[in-house]
C-alpha cells in the first residue's frame, strides 16, 4: 500500500512525486509513455518555472541540456508585418528546451528521490476503497491512500471518475513538429497569425526549431500546406497532434483526491505558460498533501492563476479572430510599449 499514487509523469506529476518522496511518503508514479518522449508543446519554458526548478535542485542539470536562451518575441500579422519585443534575460531567462529533455530530467529526479516509477504503464481502472484507492494497469494492481491526477488535459482519472467536463464548442486542434532552424530565426520566438489560426516557432538548440500550428480541425490540411511551403517540409514530415486546447477547470481536490497541472486547469498555449503552471501546481499540491490540508491546496492553486490569465484570455480571443489579432499587431508598431507590457506580464 503506497501513501500516494500519482498518475502521469509530466512536469506536474514528476514534481509532485519528487517532493512527496522527499517529504517521507511512499510514492508510486504510473506513466503511459516511456521517456524520453516528445509531446505537443511549444517547448518554451517560462521564467515562472525557475523557482520550482531551484527548489528541486535541478537548475544546473536543466542548463546542461541542449537549449536556447530566448531573447525576444516576434509577433507577425497575416501579411507578415512584425513587432518585436525583447524578453528579460539575466539569471532566469525564458528557455527553448525540448520536452523529451525537460520531462526526462524531472522524471529521473523523481526516481532518484525514491519514487517507484512505472513507465509504459497506463492506468486502466480505478476503484475507491474505504481507506484509499485501487488502480489497475498493465503492471498489475496497486493500492494507495491518496490519488493525484497529473495525467494531462485528457485525464483518464477524471474520465474514470465521471468528472471530465463536457467538450466546449468550436474547439481547435494543435499539431507540432521539430525541423532544422530557419537561418533568420536567431534566438527569437515567432508567433504568426494566419488566416487559419496561428503558428509558433521557437529555437530549441543551435540547429533545431519547434513548430506548432493551431487551427480549427477543418483547416488542418490548409495550415500544414502553408507550413510545408514556408519551411520546405517534405510530405512525410512527422506531426504530433492534440485536442482540446481548452476545457473547463476541475476542482483542485476531492476525497483523498488531488488534481494538478493541465488536469486541473488548461490554459491557451499561445502565451507558453502551461509547463510553469504544471511545475508550480505540482509543488503546491505536494506541500498541502504533506500538511494533510486539501484546503491549503485549493487556496494556493486558485491564487496561482488569479490575476494572471487575462493576457492569456486576450491571446485566445486574438487567436480565434486572426484578422483582429493582426490588426492588434499592426497597432503595436505604433504603441510598442503595449506589447512590452503584455509580454512582461506573461514572463515576469
Ligand atoms: C500546442 C501547444 C503548445 C504549448 N506550448 C507551450 C509552451 O511553449 N510552453 C509551456 O509552458 N506550455 C506549453 N503548452 C502547455 C503544456 O504543454 C502543458 O501545460 C504541460 O504539458 C502540462 O503538464 P502536465 O504535467 O500537467 O501534463 P502533461 O505534460 O500532459 O503530462 C501528463 C502525463 O500523463 C501521462 N498519462 C496520460 N494518461 C495516462 C494514463 N492513463 N496512465 C498513465 N499516464 C498517463 C502522459 O503520458 C503524460 O506524460 C502547450 C500546449 C499545447 C497544446
Tab-separated table of C-alpha atoms and ligand atoms in Angstrom:
chain	number	residue	atom	x	y	z
A	1	UNK	CA	0.000	0.000	0.000
A	2	UNK	CA	1.575	3.299	-1.119
A	3	UNK	CA	0.883	6.567	0.697
A	4	UNK	CA	0.448	8.382	-2.607
A	5	UNK	CA	-0.191	7.245	-6.201
A	6	UNK	CA	0.418	9.753	-8.988
A	7	UNK	CA	-0.951	9.174	-12.479
A	8	UNK	CA	1.155	10.919	-15.154
A	9	UNK	CA	4.879	11.698	-15.131
A	10	UNK	CA	4.852	15.066	-16.957
A	11	UNK	CA	6.094	18.242	-15.208
A	12	UNK	CA	3.216	18.329	-12.678
A	13	UNK	CA	3.337	14.628	-11.736
A	14	UNK	CA	7.143	14.310	-11.609
A	15	UNK	CA	7.492	17.466	-9.481
A	16	UNK	CA	4.776	16.449	-7.055
A	17	UNK	CA	6.181	12.907	-6.812
A	18	UNK	CA	9.747	14.086	-6.075
A	19	UNK	CA	8.596	16.487	-3.352
A	20	UNK	CA	6.212	13.969	-1.710
A	21	UNK	CA	9.003	11.355	-1.634
A	22	UNK	CA	11.457	13.932	-0.242
A	23	UNK	CA	8.835	14.596	2.461
A	24	UNK	CA	8.977	10.940	3.531
A	25	UNK	CA	5.941	9.482	1.695
A	26	UNK	CA	5.973	6.139	-0.179
A	27	UNK	CA	5.141	7.254	-3.701
A	28	UNK	CA	4.039	5.335	-6.814
A	29	UNK	CA	4.007	7.009	-10.247
A	30	UNK	CA	2.387	5.450	-13.335
A	31	UNK	CA	3.350	6.951	-16.708
A	32	UNK	CA	1.800	5.812	-20.008
A	33	UNK	CA	4.870	6.608	-22.190
A	34	UNK	CA	8.477	5.532	-21.986
A	35	UNK	CA	10.742	8.586	-21.525
A	36	UNK	CA	12.442	10.390	-23.149
A	37	UNK	CA	9.491	11.256	-25.391
A	38	UNK	CA	8.329	14.360	-27.244
A	39	UNK	CA	4.832	15.799	-26.891
A	40	UNK	CA	2.726	18.525	-28.460
A	41	UNK	CA	4.168	21.668	-26.892
A	42	UNK	CA	5.909	24.876	-27.998
A	43	UNK	CA	8.934	23.847	-25.838
A	44	UNK	CA	9.201	27.346	-24.259
A	45	UNK	CA	9.958	27.345	-20.546
A	46	UNK	CA	8.512	30.475	-18.895
A	47	UNK	CA	10.795	32.103	-16.247
A	48	UNK	CA	7.988	31.496	-13.701
A	49	UNK	CA	9.273	27.888	-13.689
A	50	UNK	CA	12.678	28.705	-12.175
A	51	UNK	CA	11.514	28.829	-8.540
A	52	UNK	CA	10.382	25.187	-8.593
A	53	UNK	CA	13.387	24.073	-10.662
A	54	UNK	CA	15.645	25.546	-7.974
A	55	UNK	CA	13.529	24.001	-5.190
A	56	UNK	CA	14.133	20.625	-6.882
A	57	UNK	CA	17.868	21.404	-7.129
A	58	UNK	CA	17.786	20.968	-10.923
A	59	UNK	CA	18.996	24.348	-12.200
A	60	UNK	CA	22.430	23.146	-13.390
A	61	UNK	CA	21.042	19.865	-14.705
A	62	UNK	CA	18.437	21.706	-16.830
A	63	UNK	CA	21.015	24.208	-18.104
A	64	UNK	CA	23.337	21.336	-19.062
A	65	UNK	CA	20.695	20.092	-21.550
A	66	UNK	CA	20.797	21.385	-25.129
A	67	UNK	CA	18.632	24.526	-25.075
A	68	UNK	CA	18.281	28.089	-26.420
A	69	UNK	CA	18.111	31.177	-24.241
A	70	UNK	CA	15.207	33.060	-25.815
A	71	UNK	CA	15.870	36.757	-26.420
A	72	UNK	CA	12.692	38.144	-27.969
A	73	UNK	CA	9.204	37.510	-29.276
A	74	UNK	CA	8.332	38.498	-32.843
A	75	UNK	CA	4.597	38.936	-33.424
A	76	UNK	CA	3.674	38.669	-37.116
A	77	UNK	CA	0.438	39.688	-38.839
A	78	UNK	CA	-1.201	37.532	-41.515
A	79	UNK	CA	0.616	39.673	-44.129
A	80	UNK	CA	3.967	39.309	-42.335
A	81	UNK	CA	4.272	42.732	-40.628
A	82	UNK	CA	6.371	42.273	-37.465
A	83	UNK	CA	6.562	43.737	-33.962
A	84	UNK	CA	9.484	42.523	-31.834
A	85	UNK	CA	9.506	42.604	-28.032
A	86	UNK	CA	12.718	41.748	-26.137
A	87	UNK	CA	12.429	39.120	-23.380
A	88	UNK	CA	14.045	39.710	-19.989
A	89	UNK	CA	17.363	37.851	-19.794
A	90	UNK	CA	19.552	37.651	-16.702
A	91	UNK	CA	19.809	34.643	-14.406
A	92	UNK	CA	16.218	33.500	-15.002
A	93	UNK	CA	15.644	33.637	-18.754
A	94	UNK	CA	12.964	32.005	-20.877
A	95	UNK	CA	14.364	28.812	-22.436
A	96	UNK	CA	13.626	26.855	-25.592
A	97	UNK	CA	14.060	23.235	-24.441
A	98	UNK	CA	12.512	20.075	-25.891
A	99	UNK	CA	10.019	18.187	-23.745
A	100	UNK	CA	11.994	14.974	-24.274
A	101	UNK	CA	14.868	16.608	-22.360
A	102	UNK	CA	12.952	18.583	-19.727
A	103	UNK	CA	10.470	15.853	-18.781
A	104	UNK	CA	13.191	13.184	-18.680
A	105	UNK	CA	15.285	15.242	-16.222
A	106	UNK	CA	12.227	15.762	-13.984
A	107	UNK	CA	11.141	12.111	-14.032
A	108	UNK	CA	14.665	10.784	-13.387
A	109	UNK	CA	14.904	13.201	-10.457
A	110	UNK	CA	11.657	11.803	-9.011
A	111	UNK	CA	13.089	8.290	-9.332
A	112	UNK	CA	16.298	9.380	-7.586
A	113	UNK	CA	14.182	10.757	-4.700
A	114	UNK	CA	12.811	7.230	-4.129
A	115	UNK	CA	9.600	7.299	-6.202
A	116	UNK	CA	8.596	3.911	-7.686
A	117	UNK	CA	8.229	4.953	-11.327
A	118	UNK	CA	6.492	2.600	-13.780
A	119	UNK	CA	6.920	3.815	-17.373
A	120	UNK	CA	4.941	2.442	-20.340
A	121	UNK	CA	2.206	1.743	-17.776
A	122	UNK	CA	-1.297	3.124	-18.416
A	123	UNK	CA	-3.923	3.492	-15.717
A	124	UNK	CA	-6.920	1.468	-16.921
A	125	UNK	CA	-9.352	1.199	-13.990
A	126	UNK	CA	-9.869	2.807	-10.583
A	127	UNK	CA	-11.748	1.672	-7.510
A	128	UNK	CA	-12.409	3.600	-4.324
A	129	UNK	CA	-11.537	1.696	-1.120
A	130	UNK	CA	-12.609	2.696	2.419
A	131	UNK	CA	-9.054	3.962	3.069
A	132	UNK	CA	-7.835	4.936	-0.396
A	133	UNK	CA	-7.700	3.680	-3.976
A	134	UNK	CA	-7.091	0.559	-6.056
A	135	UNK	CA	-5.622	1.075	-9.529
A	136	UNK	CA	-5.357	-1.333	-12.450
A	137	UNK	CA	-2.602	-1.064	-15.065
A	138	UNK	CA	-0.574	-3.322	-17.394
A	139	UNK	CA	1.871	-3.732	-14.500
A	140	UNK	CA	-0.888	-5.142	-12.244
A	141	UNK	CA	-2.933	-3.764	-9.323
A	142	UNK	CA	-1.654	-1.112	-6.923
A	143	UNK	CA	-3.186	0.437	-3.799
A	144	UNK	CA	-2.593	3.883	-2.307
A	145	UNK	CA	-4.099	6.133	0.357
A	146	UNK	CA	-4.113	9.318	-1.770
A	147	UNK	CA	-4.532	9.688	-5.520
A	148	UNK	CA	-3.025	12.547	-7.541
A	149	UNK	CA	-4.254	13.027	-11.103
A	150	UNK	CA	-1.450	14.565	-13.186
A	151	UNK	CA	-2.357	12.830	-16.434
A	152	UNK	CA	-2.901	15.929	-18.537
A	153	UNK	CA	-5.805	17.645	-20.270
A	154	UNK	CA	-7.458	14.365	-21.371
A	155	UNK	CA	-7.124	12.874	-17.878
A	156	UNK	CA	-8.035	9.183	-17.566
A	157	UNK	CA	-8.603	9.688	-13.814
A	158	UNK	CA	-11.210	12.398	-14.458
A	159	UNK	CA	-12.856	10.234	-17.127
A	160	UNK	CA	-12.958	7.101	-14.960
A	161	UNK	CA	-14.492	9.111	-12.110
A	162	UNK	CA	-17.067	10.748	-14.418
A	163	UNK	CA	-15.619	14.203	-13.677
A	164	UNK	CA	-14.448	15.211	-17.168
A	165	UNK	CA	-16.251	18.427	-18.197
A	166	UNK	CA	-18.196	18.158	-21.486
A	167	UNK	CA	-16.239	19.357	-24.551
A	168	UNK	CA	-16.585	23.080	-25.322
A	169	UNK	CA	-17.912	24.104	-28.746
A	170	UNK	CA	-15.738	25.426	-31.589
A	171	UNK	CA	-12.709	23.536	-30.361
A	172	UNK	CA	-9.384	23.675	-32.156
A	173	UNK	CA	-6.590	21.214	-32.797
A	174	UNK	CA	-2.813	21.696	-32.391
A	175	UNK	CA	-0.046	19.933	-34.309
A	176	UNK	CA	3.657	20.103	-33.593
A	177	UNK	CA	6.942	19.064	-35.169
A	178	UNK	CA	10.685	19.734	-34.972
A	179	UNK	CA	12.588	20.993	-38.010
A	180	UNK	CA	16.007	22.444	-38.894
A	181	UNK	CA	16.142	26.014	-37.544
A	182	UNK	CA	15.485	28.635	-40.257
A	183	UNK	CA	18.554	30.880	-40.656
A	184	UNK	CA	16.740	34.114	-39.737
A	185	UNK	CA	15.188	32.743	-36.512
A	186	UNK	CA	18.093	33.570	-34.208
A	187	UNK	CA	17.013	33.287	-30.567
A	188	UNK	CA	13.535	34.712	-31.026
A	189	UNK	CA	10.148	33.081	-30.682
A	190	UNK	CA	7.957	33.890	-33.683
A	191	UNK	CA	4.184	33.984	-33.201
A	192	UNK	CA	2.424	34.437	-36.527
A	193	UNK	CA	-1.271	34.940	-37.133
A	194	UNK	CA	-2.532	33.018	-40.167
A	195	UNK	CA	-5.949	33.070	-41.779
A	196	UNK	CA	-6.451	29.505	-40.447
A	197	UNK	CA	-5.213	30.225	-36.873
A	198	UNK	CA	-1.612	30.721	-35.808
A	199	UNK	CA	1.914	29.291	-35.944
A	200	UNK	CA	4.549	29.407	-33.199
A	201	UNK	CA	8.227	28.834	-33.976
A	202	UNK	CA	10.955	28.640	-31.307
A	203	UNK	CA	14.616	27.587	-31.328
A	204	UNK	CA	15.377	24.587	-29.077
A	205	UNK	CA	19.152	24.424	-29.520
A	206	UNK	CA	21.558	25.677	-32.179
A	207	UNK	CA	20.171	23.750	-35.172
A	208	UNK	CA	16.605	22.791	-34.305
A	209	UNK	CA	13.322	24.651	-34.008
A	210	UNK	CA	9.911	23.699	-32.679
A	211	UNK	CA	6.917	24.487	-34.877
A	212	UNK	CA	3.336	24.445	-33.539
A	213	UNK	CA	0.254	25.082	-35.657
A	214	UNK	CA	-3.165	25.762	-34.146
A	215	UNK	CA	-6.434	25.886	-36.115
A	216	UNK	CA	-9.964	24.537	-36.332
A	217	UNK	CA	-9.992	20.866	-37.437
A	218	UNK	CA	-11.353	21.713	-40.914
A	219	UNK	CA	-8.330	23.976	-41.624
A	220	UNK	CA	-5.638	21.448	-40.686
A	221	UNK	CA	-4.626	20.454	-44.240
A	222	UNK	CA	-4.505	24.083	-45.348
A	223	UNK	CA	-2.303	25.218	-42.412
A	224	UNK	CA	0.025	22.229	-42.887
A	225	UNK	CA	0.388	23.133	-46.588
A	226	UNK	CA	1.310	26.683	-45.538
A	227	UNK	CA	3.995	25.247	-43.211
A	228	UNK	CA	5.297	22.856	-45.882
A	229	UNK	CA	5.853	25.766	-48.293
A	230	UNK	CA	7.169	28.166	-45.649
A	231	UNK	CA	9.694	25.732	-44.134
A	232	UNK	CA	10.346	23.459	-47.094
A	233	UNK	CA	8.920	20.380	-45.351
A	234	UNK	CA	8.543	17.040	-47.112
A	235	UNK	CA	5.264	15.114	-47.444
A	236	UNK	CA	6.319	12.661	-44.717
A	237	UNK	CA	7.219	15.297	-42.067
A	238	UNK	CA	6.078	13.659	-38.781
A	239	UNK	CA	3.443	15.695	-36.864
A	240	UNK	CA	2.083	15.079	-33.352
A	241	UNK	CA	-1.426	16.310	-32.602
A	242	UNK	CA	-3.601	17.144	-29.598
A	243	UNK	CA	-7.076	18.456	-28.818
A	244	UNK	CA	-8.811	20.109	-26.960
A	245	UNK	CA	-6.916	23.366	-26.441
A	246	UNK	CA	-9.246	24.414	-23.669
A	247	UNK	CA	-11.764	22.917	-21.295
A	248	UNK	CA	-13.465	23.915	-18.058
A	249	UNK	CA	-11.240	23.590	-14.943
A	250	UNK	CA	-11.763	20.789	-12.402
A	251	UNK	CA	-11.952	21.335	-8.632
A	252	UNK	CA	-8.421	21.086	-7.214
A	253	UNK	CA	-9.315	18.387	-4.662
A	254	UNK	CA	-11.834	15.674	-3.741
A	255	UNK	CA	-11.986	12.947	-1.098
A	256	UNK	CA	-8.386	11.559	-0.968
A	257	UNK	CA	-8.077	13.006	-4.482
A	258	UNK	CA	-5.958	15.858	-5.936
A	259	UNK	CA	-5.816	17.363	-9.430
A	260	UNK	CA	-2.697	19.117	-10.664
A	261	UNK	CA	-1.163	20.647	-13.835
A	262	UNK	CA	-3.274	20.549	-17.015
A	263	UNK	CA	-5.600	18.010	-15.389
A	264	UNK	CA	-6.847	20.720	-13.031
A	265	UNK	CA	-6.636	23.688	-15.403
A	266	UNK	CA	-5.770	24.091	-19.088
A	267	UNK	CA	-4.569	27.482	-20.408
A	268	UNK	CA	-4.316	28.769	-24.012
A	269	UNK	CA	-0.913	27.678	-25.418
A	270	UNK	CA	-0.202	30.997	-27.263
A	271	UNK	CA	1.405	32.524	-24.140
A	272	UNK	CA	3.642	29.492	-23.340
A	273	UNK	CA	2.884	29.233	-19.612
A	274	UNK	CA	1.485	25.715	-19.125
A	275	UNK	CA	4.710	23.965	-18.049
A	276	UNK	CA	5.415	26.613	-15.396
A	277	UNK	CA	1.868	26.266	-14.006
A	278	UNK	CA	2.282	22.473	-14.031
A	279	UNK	CA	5.543	22.673	-12.053
A	280	UNK	CA	4.112	25.173	-9.583
A	281	UNK	CA	0.807	23.416	-9.045
A	282	UNK	CA	2.667	20.108	-8.595
A	283	UNK	CA	4.798	21.730	-5.883
A	284	UNK	CA	1.764	23.353	-4.192
A	285	UNK	CA	-0.060	20.020	-4.261
A	286	UNK	CA	2.836	18.242	-2.513
A	287	UNK	CA	3.044	20.995	0.153
A	288	UNK	CA	-0.647	20.606	1.001
A	289	UNK	CA	-0.586	16.821	0.832
A	290	UNK	CA	2.364	16.661	3.239
A	291	UNK	CA	0.482	19.084	5.531
A	292	UNK	CA	-2.680	16.917	5.109
A	293	UNK	CA	-4.506	20.134	4.253
A	294	UNK	CA	-6.544	19.985	0.997
A	295	UNK	CA	-7.981	23.450	1.740
A	296	UNK	CA	-4.445	24.890	1.565
A	297	UNK	CA	-4.052	23.471	-1.955
A	298	UNK	CA	-7.427	24.826	-3.060
A	299	UNK	CA	-6.467	28.321	-1.860
A	300	UNK	CA	-2.938	28.291	-3.269
A	301	UNK	CA	-3.999	26.690	-6.541
A	302	UNK	CA	-6.612	29.420	-7.054
A	303	UNK	CA	-4.058	32.127	-6.183
A	304	UNK	CA	-1.520	30.721	-8.674
A	305	UNK	CA	-3.732	31.690	-11.627
A	306	UNK	CA	-5.569	34.681	-10.118
A	307	UNK	CA	-4.819	37.983	-11.874
A	308	UNK	CA	-2.544	36.294	-14.458
A	309	UNK	CA	-4.902	34.812	-17.007
A	310	UNK	CA	-6.292	37.987	-18.582
A	311	UNK	CA	-3.411	38.248	-21.075
A	312	UNK	CA	-3.892	34.575	-21.861
A	313	UNK	CA	-7.596	35.177	-22.490
A	314	UNK	CA	-6.805	38.166	-24.699
A	315	UNK	CA	-4.400	35.975	-26.656
A	316	UNK	CA	-7.117	33.336	-27.003
A	317	UNK	CA	-9.514	35.907	-28.417
A	318	UNK	CA	-6.871	37.154	-30.880
A	319	UNK	CA	-6.144	33.559	-31.976
A	320	UNK	CA	-9.813	32.870	-32.631
A	321	UNK	CA	-10.019	36.085	-34.679
A	322	UNK	CA	-6.685	36.210	-36.560
A	323	UNK	CA	-7.711	39.235	-38.644
A	324	UNK	CA	-8.343	41.202	-35.439
A	325	UNK	CA	-5.132	39.738	-33.939
A	326	UNK	CA	-3.220	41.013	-36.969
A	327	UNK	CA	-4.791	44.459	-36.555
A	328	UNK	CA	-3.566	44.489	-32.937
A	329	UNK	CA	-0.031	43.662	-34.068
A	330	UNK	CA	-0.171	46.465	-36.664
A	331	UNK	CA	-1.284	48.859	-33.892
A	332	UNK	CA	1.604	47.528	-31.791
A	333	UNK	CA	4.070	49.047	-34.304
A	334	UNK	CA	2.889	52.497	-33.197
A	335	UNK	CA	2.414	51.630	-29.491
A	336	UNK	CA	5.211	49.085	-28.832
A	337	UNK	CA	5.004	49.695	-25.069
A	338	UNK	CA	1.625	47.889	-25.004
A	339	UNK	CA	3.175	44.695	-26.391
A	340	UNK	CA	6.139	45.036	-23.995
A	341	UNK	CA	3.733	45.385	-21.076
A	342	UNK	CA	1.657	42.354	-22.095
A	343	UNK	CA	4.779	40.245	-22.684
A	344	UNK	CA	6.293	41.289	-19.330
A	345	UNK	CA	3.036	40.334	-17.612
A	346	UNK	CA	3.373	36.785	-19.030
A	347	UNK	CA	7.089	36.258	-18.443
A	348	UNK	CA	7.535	38.200	-15.187
B	1	LIG	C1	0.137	23.424	-28.960
B	1	LIG	C2	0.603	23.591	-27.546
B	1	LIG	C3	1.728	24.352	-27.306
B	1	LIG	C4	2.150	24.546	-25.982
B	1	LIG	N1	3.280	25.279	-25.785
B	1	LIG	C5	3.710	25.509	-24.530
B	1	LIG	C6	4.904	26.230	-24.292
B	1	LIG	O1	5.611	26.651	-25.225
B	1	LIG	N2	5.271	26.451	-23.013
B	1	LIG	C7	4.539	25.982	-21.958
B	1	LIG	O2	4.902	26.234	-20.810
B	1	LIG	N3	3.423	25.251	-22.146
B	1	LIG	C8	3.006	24.977	-23.406
B	1	LIG	N4	1.899	24.208	-23.612
B	1	LIG	C9	1.205	23.635	-22.455
B	1	LIG	C10	1.986	22.463	-21.857
B	1	LIG	O3	2.285	21.516	-22.858
B	1	LIG	C11	1.168	21.817	-20.740
B	1	LIG	O4	0.596	22.828	-19.943
B	1	LIG	C12	2.032	20.908	-19.869
B	1	LIG	O5	2.494	19.798	-20.613
B	1	LIG	C13	1.225	20.399	-18.669
B	1	LIG	O6	1.996	19.500	-17.917
B	1	LIG	P1	1.283	18.342	-17.075
B	1	LIG	O7	2.353	17.655	-16.318
B	1	LIG	O8	0.119	18.881	-16.366
B	1	LIG	O9	0.659	17.367	-18.174
B	1	LIG	P2	1.376	16.589	-19.354
B	1	LIG	O10	2.647	17.216	-19.735
B	1	LIG	O11	0.314	16.423	-20.387
B	1	LIG	O12	1.721	15.174	-18.711
B	1	LIG	C14	0.747	14.214	-18.477
B	1	LIG	C15	1.403	12.841	-18.499
B	1	LIG	O13	0.403	11.870	-18.131
B	1	LIG	C16	0.605	10.712	-18.907
B	1	LIG	N5	-0.673	9.993	-18.948
B	1	LIG	C17	-1.815	10.343	-19.578
B	1	LIG	N6	-2.770	9.425	-19.387
B	1	LIG	C18	-2.224	8.461	-18.599
B	1	LIG	C19	-2.714	7.242	-18.059
B	1	LIG	N7	-3.962	6.810	-18.283
B	1	LIG	N8	-1.878	6.476	-17.303
B	1	LIG	C20	-0.601	6.882	-17.070
B	1	LIG	N9	-0.093	8.045	-17.572
B	1	LIG	C21	-0.894	8.814	-18.306
B	1	LIG	C22	1.047	11.249	-20.272
B	1	LIG	O14	1.761	10.267	-20.995
B	1	LIG	C23	1.905	12.451	-19.878
B	1	LIG	O15	3.282	12.129	-19.815
B	1	LIG	C24	1.450	23.958	-24.911
B	1	LIG	C25	0.334	23.172	-25.159
B	1	LIG	C26	-0.094	22.979	-26.464
B	1	LIG	C27	-1.292	22.115	-26.724
